[in-house]
XYZ file of C-alpha atoms in Angstrom:
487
model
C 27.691 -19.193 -69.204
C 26.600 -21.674 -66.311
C 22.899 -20.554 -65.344
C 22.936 -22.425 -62.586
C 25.130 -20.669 -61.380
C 24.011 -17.504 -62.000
C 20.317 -18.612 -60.540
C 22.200 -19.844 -57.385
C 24.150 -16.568 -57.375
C 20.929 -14.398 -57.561
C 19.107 -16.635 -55.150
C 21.797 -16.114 -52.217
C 21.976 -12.118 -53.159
C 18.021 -12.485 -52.446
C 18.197 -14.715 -49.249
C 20.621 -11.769 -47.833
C 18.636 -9.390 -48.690
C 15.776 -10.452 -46.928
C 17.845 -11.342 -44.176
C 19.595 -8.110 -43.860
C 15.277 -6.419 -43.918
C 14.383 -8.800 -41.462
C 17.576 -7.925 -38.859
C 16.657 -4.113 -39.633
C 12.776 -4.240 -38.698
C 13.816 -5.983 -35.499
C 16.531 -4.173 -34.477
C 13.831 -0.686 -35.134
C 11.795 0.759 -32.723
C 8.123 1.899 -32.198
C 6.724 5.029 -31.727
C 7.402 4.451 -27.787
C 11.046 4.097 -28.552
C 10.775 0.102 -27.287
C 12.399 -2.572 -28.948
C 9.221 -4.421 -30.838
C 12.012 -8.063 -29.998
C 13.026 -7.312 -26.535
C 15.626 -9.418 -25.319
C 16.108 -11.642 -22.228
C 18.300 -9.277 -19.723
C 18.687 -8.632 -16.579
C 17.627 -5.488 -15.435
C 20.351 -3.097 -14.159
C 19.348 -0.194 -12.232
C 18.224 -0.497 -8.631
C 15.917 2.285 -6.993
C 15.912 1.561 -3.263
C 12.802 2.953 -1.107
C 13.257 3.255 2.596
C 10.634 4.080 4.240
C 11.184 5.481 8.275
C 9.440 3.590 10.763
C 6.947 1.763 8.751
C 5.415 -1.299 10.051
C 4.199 -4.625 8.130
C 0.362 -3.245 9.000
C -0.495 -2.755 5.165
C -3.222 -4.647 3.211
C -0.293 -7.362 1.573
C 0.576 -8.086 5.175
C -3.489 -8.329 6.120
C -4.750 -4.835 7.317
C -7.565 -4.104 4.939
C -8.176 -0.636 6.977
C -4.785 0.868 5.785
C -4.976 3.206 2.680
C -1.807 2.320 0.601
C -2.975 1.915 -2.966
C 0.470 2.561 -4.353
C 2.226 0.562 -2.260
C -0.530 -2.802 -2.848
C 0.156 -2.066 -6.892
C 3.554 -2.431 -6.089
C 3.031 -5.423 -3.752
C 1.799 -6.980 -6.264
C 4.502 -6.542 -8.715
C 7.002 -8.127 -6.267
C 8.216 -10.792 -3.946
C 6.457 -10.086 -0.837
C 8.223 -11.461 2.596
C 5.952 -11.979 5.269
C 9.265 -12.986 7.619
C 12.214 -10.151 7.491
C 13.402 -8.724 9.947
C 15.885 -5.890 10.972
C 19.091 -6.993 12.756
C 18.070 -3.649 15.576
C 15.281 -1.986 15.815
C 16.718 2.030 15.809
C 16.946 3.984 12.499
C 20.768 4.749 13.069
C 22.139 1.469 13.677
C 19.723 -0.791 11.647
C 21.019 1.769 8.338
C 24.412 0.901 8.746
C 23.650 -2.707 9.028
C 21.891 -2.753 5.559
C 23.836 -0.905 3.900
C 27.035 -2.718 4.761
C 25.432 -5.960 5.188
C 27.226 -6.382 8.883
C 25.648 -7.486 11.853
C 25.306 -5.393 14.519
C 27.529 -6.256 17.699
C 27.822 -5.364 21.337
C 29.509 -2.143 20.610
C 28.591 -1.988 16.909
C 25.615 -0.199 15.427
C 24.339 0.811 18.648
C 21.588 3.760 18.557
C 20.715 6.038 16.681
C 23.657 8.603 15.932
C 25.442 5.427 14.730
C 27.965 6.151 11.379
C 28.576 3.578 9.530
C 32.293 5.162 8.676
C 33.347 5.535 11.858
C 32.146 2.239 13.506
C 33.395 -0.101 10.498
C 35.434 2.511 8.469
C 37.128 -0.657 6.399
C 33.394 -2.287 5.008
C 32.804 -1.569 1.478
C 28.837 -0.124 1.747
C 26.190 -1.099 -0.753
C 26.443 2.459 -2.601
C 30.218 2.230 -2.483
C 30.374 -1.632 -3.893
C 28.502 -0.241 -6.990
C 30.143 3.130 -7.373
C 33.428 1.050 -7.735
C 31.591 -1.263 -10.135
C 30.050 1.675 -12.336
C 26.881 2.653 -11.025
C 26.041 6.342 -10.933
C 25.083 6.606 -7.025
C 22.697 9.377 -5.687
C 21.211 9.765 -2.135
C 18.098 11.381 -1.491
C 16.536 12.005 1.809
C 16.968 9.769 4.610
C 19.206 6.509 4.007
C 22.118 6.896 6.161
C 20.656 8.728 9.623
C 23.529 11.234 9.390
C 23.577 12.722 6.240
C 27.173 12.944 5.120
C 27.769 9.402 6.606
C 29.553 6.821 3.939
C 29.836 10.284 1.865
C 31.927 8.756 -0.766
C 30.214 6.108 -1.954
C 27.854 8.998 -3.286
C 27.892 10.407 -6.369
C 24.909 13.105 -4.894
C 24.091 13.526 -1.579
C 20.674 15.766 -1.142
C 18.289 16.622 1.803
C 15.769 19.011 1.905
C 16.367 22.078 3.875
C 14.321 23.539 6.980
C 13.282 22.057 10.143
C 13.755 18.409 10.456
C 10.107 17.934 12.203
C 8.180 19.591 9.518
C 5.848 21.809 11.212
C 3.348 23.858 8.876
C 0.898 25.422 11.610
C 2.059 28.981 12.244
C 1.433 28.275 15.878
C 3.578 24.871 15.884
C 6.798 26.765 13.695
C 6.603 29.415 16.367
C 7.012 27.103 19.132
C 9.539 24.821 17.656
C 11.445 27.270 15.759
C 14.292 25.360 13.676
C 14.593 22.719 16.457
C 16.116 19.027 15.142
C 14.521 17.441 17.848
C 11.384 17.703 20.117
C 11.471 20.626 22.792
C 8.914 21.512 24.957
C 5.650 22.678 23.152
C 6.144 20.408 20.151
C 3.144 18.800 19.619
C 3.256 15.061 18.144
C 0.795 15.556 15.426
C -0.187 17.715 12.909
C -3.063 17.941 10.470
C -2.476 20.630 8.368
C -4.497 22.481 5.051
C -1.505 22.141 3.161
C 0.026 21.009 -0.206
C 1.985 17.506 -0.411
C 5.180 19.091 -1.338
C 4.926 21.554 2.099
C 6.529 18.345 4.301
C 9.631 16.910 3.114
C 8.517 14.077 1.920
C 6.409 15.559 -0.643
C 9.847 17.358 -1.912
C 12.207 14.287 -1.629
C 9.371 12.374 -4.145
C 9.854 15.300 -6.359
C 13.647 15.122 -5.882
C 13.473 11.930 -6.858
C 11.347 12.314 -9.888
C 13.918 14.445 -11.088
C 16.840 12.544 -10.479
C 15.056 9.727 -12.882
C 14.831 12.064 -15.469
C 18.390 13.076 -15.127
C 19.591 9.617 -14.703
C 17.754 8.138 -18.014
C 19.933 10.237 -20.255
C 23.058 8.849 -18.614
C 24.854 5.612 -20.504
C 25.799 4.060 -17.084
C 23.450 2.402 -14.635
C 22.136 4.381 -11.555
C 21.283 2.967 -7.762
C 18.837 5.542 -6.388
C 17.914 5.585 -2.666
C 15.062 7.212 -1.769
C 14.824 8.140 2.146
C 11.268 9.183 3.189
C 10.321 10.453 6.450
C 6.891 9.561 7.185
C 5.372 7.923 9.196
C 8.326 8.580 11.550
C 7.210 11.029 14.740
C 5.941 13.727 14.320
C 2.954 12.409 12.714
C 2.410 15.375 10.225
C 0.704 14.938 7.141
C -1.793 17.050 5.649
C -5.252 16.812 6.240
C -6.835 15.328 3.141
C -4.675 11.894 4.607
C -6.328 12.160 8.188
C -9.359 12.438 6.094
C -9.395 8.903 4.759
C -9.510 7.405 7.993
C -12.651 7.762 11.446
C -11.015 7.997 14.313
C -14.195 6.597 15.905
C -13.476 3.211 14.031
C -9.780 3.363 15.090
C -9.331 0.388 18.047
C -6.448 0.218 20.562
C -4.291 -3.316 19.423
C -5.446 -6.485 20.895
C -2.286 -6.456 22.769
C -2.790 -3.619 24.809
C -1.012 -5.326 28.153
C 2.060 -5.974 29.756
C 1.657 -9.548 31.026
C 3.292 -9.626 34.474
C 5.073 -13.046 32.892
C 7.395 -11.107 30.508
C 10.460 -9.269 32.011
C 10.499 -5.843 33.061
C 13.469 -5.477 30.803
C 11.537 -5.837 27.588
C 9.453 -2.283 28.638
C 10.526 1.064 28.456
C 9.321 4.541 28.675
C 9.296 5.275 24.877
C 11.303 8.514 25.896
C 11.223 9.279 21.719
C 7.511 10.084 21.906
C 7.830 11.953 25.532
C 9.335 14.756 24.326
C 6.721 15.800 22.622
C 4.604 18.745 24.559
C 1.771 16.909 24.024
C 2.381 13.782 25.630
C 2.135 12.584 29.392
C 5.748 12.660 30.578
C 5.087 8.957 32.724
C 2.522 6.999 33.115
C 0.110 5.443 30.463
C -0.905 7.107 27.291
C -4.814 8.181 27.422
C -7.284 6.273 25.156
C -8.369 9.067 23.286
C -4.599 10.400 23.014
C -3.826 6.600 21.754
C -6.124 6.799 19.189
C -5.361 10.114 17.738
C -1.972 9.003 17.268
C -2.656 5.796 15.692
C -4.501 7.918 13.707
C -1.830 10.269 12.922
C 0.017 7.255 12.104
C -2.163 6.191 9.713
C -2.348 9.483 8.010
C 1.321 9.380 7.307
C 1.879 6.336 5.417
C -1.211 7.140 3.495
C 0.708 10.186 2.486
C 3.972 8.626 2.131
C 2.217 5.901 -0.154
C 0.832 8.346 -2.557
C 4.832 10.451 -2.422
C 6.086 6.690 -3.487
C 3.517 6.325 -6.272
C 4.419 9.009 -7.855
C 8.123 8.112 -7.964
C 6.844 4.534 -9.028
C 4.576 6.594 -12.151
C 7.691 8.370 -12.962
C 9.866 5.668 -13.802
C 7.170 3.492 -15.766
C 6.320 6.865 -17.720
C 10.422 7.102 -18.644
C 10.560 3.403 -19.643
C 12.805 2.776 -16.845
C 10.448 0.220 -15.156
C 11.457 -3.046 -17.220
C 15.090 -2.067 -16.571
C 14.955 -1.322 -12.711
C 14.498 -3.762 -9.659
C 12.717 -1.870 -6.960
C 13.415 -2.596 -3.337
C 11.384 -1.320 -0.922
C 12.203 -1.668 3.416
C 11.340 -0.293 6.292
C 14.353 0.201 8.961
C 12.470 -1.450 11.648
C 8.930 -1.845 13.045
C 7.164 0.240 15.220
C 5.004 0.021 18.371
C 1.771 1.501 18.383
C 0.342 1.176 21.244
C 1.519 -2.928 21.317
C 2.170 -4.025 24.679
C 1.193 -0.385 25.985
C 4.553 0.408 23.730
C 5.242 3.116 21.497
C 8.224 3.877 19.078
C 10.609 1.155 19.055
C 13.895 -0.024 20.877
C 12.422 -3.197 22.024
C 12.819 -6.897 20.863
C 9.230 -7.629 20.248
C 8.318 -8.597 16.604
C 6.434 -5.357 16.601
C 9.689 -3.699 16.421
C 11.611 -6.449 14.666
C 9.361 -7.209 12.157
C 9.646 -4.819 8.986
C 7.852 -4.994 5.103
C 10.106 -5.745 2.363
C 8.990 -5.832 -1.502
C 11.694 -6.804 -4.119
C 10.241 -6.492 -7.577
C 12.483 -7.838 -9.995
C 11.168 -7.159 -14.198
C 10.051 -10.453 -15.122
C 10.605 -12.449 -12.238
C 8.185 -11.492 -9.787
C 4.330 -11.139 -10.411
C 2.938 -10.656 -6.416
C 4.581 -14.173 -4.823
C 5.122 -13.887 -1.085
C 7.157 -15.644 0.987
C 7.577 -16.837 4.647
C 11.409 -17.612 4.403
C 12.498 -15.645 7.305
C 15.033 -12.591 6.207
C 17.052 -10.856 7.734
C 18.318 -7.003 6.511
C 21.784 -8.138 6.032
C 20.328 -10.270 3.413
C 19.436 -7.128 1.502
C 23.237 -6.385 0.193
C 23.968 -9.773 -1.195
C 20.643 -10.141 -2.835
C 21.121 -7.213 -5.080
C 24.980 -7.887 -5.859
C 23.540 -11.006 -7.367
C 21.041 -9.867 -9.159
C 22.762 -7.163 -10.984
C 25.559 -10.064 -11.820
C 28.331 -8.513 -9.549
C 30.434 -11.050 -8.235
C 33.166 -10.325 -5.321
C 31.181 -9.572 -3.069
C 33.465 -7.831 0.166
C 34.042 -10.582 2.451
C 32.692 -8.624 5.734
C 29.040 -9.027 4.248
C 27.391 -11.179 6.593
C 24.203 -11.926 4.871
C 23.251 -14.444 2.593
C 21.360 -13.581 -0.772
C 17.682 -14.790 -0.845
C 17.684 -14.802 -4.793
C 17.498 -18.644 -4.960
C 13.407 -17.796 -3.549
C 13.053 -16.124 -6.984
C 13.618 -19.521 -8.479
C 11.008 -20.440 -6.364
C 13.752 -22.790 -4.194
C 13.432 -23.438 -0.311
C 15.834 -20.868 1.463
C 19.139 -22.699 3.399
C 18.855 -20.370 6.346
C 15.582 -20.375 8.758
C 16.576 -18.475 10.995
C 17.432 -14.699 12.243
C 19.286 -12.954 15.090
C 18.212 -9.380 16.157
C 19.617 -7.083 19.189
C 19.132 -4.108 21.098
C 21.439 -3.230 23.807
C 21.893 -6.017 25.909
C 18.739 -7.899 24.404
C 19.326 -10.572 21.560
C 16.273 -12.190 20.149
C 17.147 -15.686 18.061
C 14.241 -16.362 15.712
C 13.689 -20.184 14.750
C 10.519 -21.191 12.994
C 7.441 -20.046 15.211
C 9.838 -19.343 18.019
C 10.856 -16.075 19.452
C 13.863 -16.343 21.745
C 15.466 -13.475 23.699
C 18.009 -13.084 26.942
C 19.286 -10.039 28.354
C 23.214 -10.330 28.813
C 25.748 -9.330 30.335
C 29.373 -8.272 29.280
C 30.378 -11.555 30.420
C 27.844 -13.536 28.684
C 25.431 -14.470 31.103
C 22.056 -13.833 30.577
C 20.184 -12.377 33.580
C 16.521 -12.144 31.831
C 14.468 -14.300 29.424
C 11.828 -14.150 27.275
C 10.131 -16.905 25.211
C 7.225 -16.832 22.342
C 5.567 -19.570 20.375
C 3.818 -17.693 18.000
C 2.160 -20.857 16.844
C -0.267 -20.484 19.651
C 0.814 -16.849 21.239
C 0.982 -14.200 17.918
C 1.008 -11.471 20.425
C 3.854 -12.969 22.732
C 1.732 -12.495 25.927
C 2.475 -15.644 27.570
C 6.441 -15.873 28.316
C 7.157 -19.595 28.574
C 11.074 -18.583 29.951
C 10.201 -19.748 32.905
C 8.080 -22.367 32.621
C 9.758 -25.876 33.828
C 8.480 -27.718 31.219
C 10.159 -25.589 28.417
C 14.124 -25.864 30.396
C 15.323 -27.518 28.020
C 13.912 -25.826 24.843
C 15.585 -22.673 26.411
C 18.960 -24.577 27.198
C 18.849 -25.244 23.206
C 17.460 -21.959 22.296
C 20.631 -20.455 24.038
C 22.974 -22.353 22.601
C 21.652 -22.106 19.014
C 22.228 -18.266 19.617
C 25.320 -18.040 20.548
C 26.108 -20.621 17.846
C 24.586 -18.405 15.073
C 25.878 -14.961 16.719
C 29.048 -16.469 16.283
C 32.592 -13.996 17.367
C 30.609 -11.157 17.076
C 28.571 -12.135 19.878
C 30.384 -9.996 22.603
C 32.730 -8.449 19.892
C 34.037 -4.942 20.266
């Protein structure tokens, strides 16, 4: 008998038994049903927050007096960009253009009522570009602006039922009945003794809280969009949110002027907020009335913040958090009370200007970045980080992942429009004409916001900036490219 052998026969059996013990404790899991050895993946689900005419006035983007403690936590669990902006500032149009990833043209994405399936019926949306690469798909609330837009690149579609404005008053349902938009009576504002889950955005949260639940238990991965209202018009939250803030502390914005420098065609009547009963049908808005709105305003995405924290509680408490990237966008800004403005349909950054977060497990800790973004970015950037390649050749943006690796972006610049305005943002400059069908501009604007924030002083038409418009104009055309007058 060779006991060498033997010895080295016995010590191998040992070695793979301790080897096989070793693989088995790692590959076990605690009490919390997590891997104790997790392992370096990507994550794969994607919830995306959109948020209806929020503005970048939050305490990540400098406004201390805003009360958004969900939304700082989350601020600082992401890549924060100080610099995107939405390719047209109205909910319809700007939708379509994210979620396809297509810039909007003369006669594409134009208002509000805009479908995405009927203006570009052969794009492949976001939803629709996962769907066909196995995500489970669900829409809740508002992502599209008409509901059954896009409808099969859903797996779910779901909106809550009732009256679109969300009245809770007894007076205020009486006098709007089920109306989808404004009429006569409607009052703008609404402060309300009521629960969270009496205006919809209380119900989509819990919709969405739900849907988590549901989705955890299924084997495939899951894109969840998440449409809340608020603070879109009317500003209706319940009281307990108008509580946080004193109206008597509220100010009107520093920009609270119409310089006669900058074109007439960069004003308008802010018709949206008109309708209401409760608002002067021309003329300026009253202080006081100003200030209650703001403060309505304020109300709102206090309320939405705490809807989205609970969504944001959910998915950490179903160990979903590590394995989901969270992207979070506004559709557009929002004037209030900028340039004696409200709403939005103008070129200013007020309304061009929007907050973004991108929290990616692992990869972003509260960074922020001025790369300048624009929404059409948004499509590319998540097909890349969920490792989907083939990407449909109409999206027009360019993914802003390389950032995560902390590298300088290629592209530093943007192009936004609405209607005939198209605003061409290069560094600190702001850059809009008013054109024709032809192509001929017949109104100008220009901002240096390295010495003008508020774009108050137009330099246009100032004879010492010709020739930094002559290249201004050119460089937008350039970057508009064929779909500058396209059909």
């Amino acid at each position: 008998m060779n006991i060498g052998k033997h010895k080295r026969c016995n010590m191998n059996r040992f070695l793979y038994i301790i080897l096989f013990l070793a693989t088995l404790l790692f590959s076990c899991k605690n009490e919390n049903n997590k891997p104790i050895v997790t392992q370096d993946k990507k994550p794969k689900n994607i919830l995306f927050i959109a948020v209806d005419d929020l503005r970048p006035e939050l305490n990540f983007y400098g406004a201390k007096h805003i009360i958004s403690p969900n939304l700082n936590k989350l601020a600082s669990e992401s890549l924060v960009f100080n610099r995107a902006y939405c390719n047209i500032p109205v909910c319809g149009a700007s939708r379509a253009s994210i979620l396809t990833g297509m810039r909007p043209t003369r006669n594409r994405f134009f208002d509000y009522s805009t479908r995405a399936d009927v203006d570009v019926p052969f794009a492949t949306s976001l939803p629709k570009f996962l769907k066909q690469n196995g995500y489970t798909t669900r829409s809740n609330g508002k992502i599209y602006h008409q509901i059954d837009d896009d409808s099969l690149a859903w797996d779910a579609i779901w909106f809550p039922d009732g009256n679109i404005r969300n009245y809770q008053l007894k007076k205020n349902i009486e006098e709007n009945g089920n109306a989808n938009l404004a009429v006569a009576g409607a009052t703008a504002f609404e402060m309300a003794e009521v629960n969270d889950t009496a205006y919809f955005d209380g119900k989509i949260a819990q919709k969405g809280i739900a849907d988590l639940k549901l989705l955890k238990n299924e084997k495939k991965p899951f894109f969840l969009a998440l449409g809340f209202m608020k603070p879109h018009l009317p500003f209706t939250a319940p009281k307990k949110y108008w509580d946080l803030y004193d109206r008597n502390e509220i100010e009107l914005p520093q920009s609270y002027v119409q310089p006669e420098t900058t074109p007439s065609e960069a004003f308008h009547n802010f018709g949206e907020l008109r309708n209401y009963g409760n608002i002067p049908k021309s003329g300026e808005i009253p202080d006081d009335l100003a200030k209650e709105l703001i403060h309505g305003y304020y109300a709102c995405v206090s309320y939405v913040d705490a809807q989205i924290g609970l969504v944001l509680d959910e998915l950490k408490r179903l160990d979903l958090e590590d394995d989901t990237i969270v992207v979070l966008w506004g559709d557009h800004g929002w004037n209030l009370g900028d340039h004696k403005l409200w709403c939005k349909h103008v070129t200013f950054e007020t309304a061009l200007r929007t907050p973004l977060l991108l929290k990616v497990p692992g990869k972003t800790s509260g960074q922020t970045t001025d790369a300048i973004t624009e929404y059409i970015d948004i499509y590319p950037s998540i097909a890349e980080l969920v490792d989907i390649e083939n990407v449909p050749k109409t999206v027009q943006g360019k993914s802003f992942v390389p950032l995560l690796k902390g590298e300088k972006s290629s592209k530093d610049w943007a192009v936004s429009k609405f209607k005939d305005a198209v605003t061409y943002i290069k560094g600190d400059l702001f850059y809009t004409e008013w054109i024709k069908d032809d192509g001929t501009a017949y109104a100008r604007m220009l901002f240096d916001h390295s010495t003008d924030s508020l774009e108050l002083d137009n330099l246009a038409e100032k004879p010492e900036y010709r020739e930094k418009v002559k290249a201004l104009s050119k460089d937008l055309r350039e970057k508009w490219g064929k779909d500058f007058l396209s059909e």
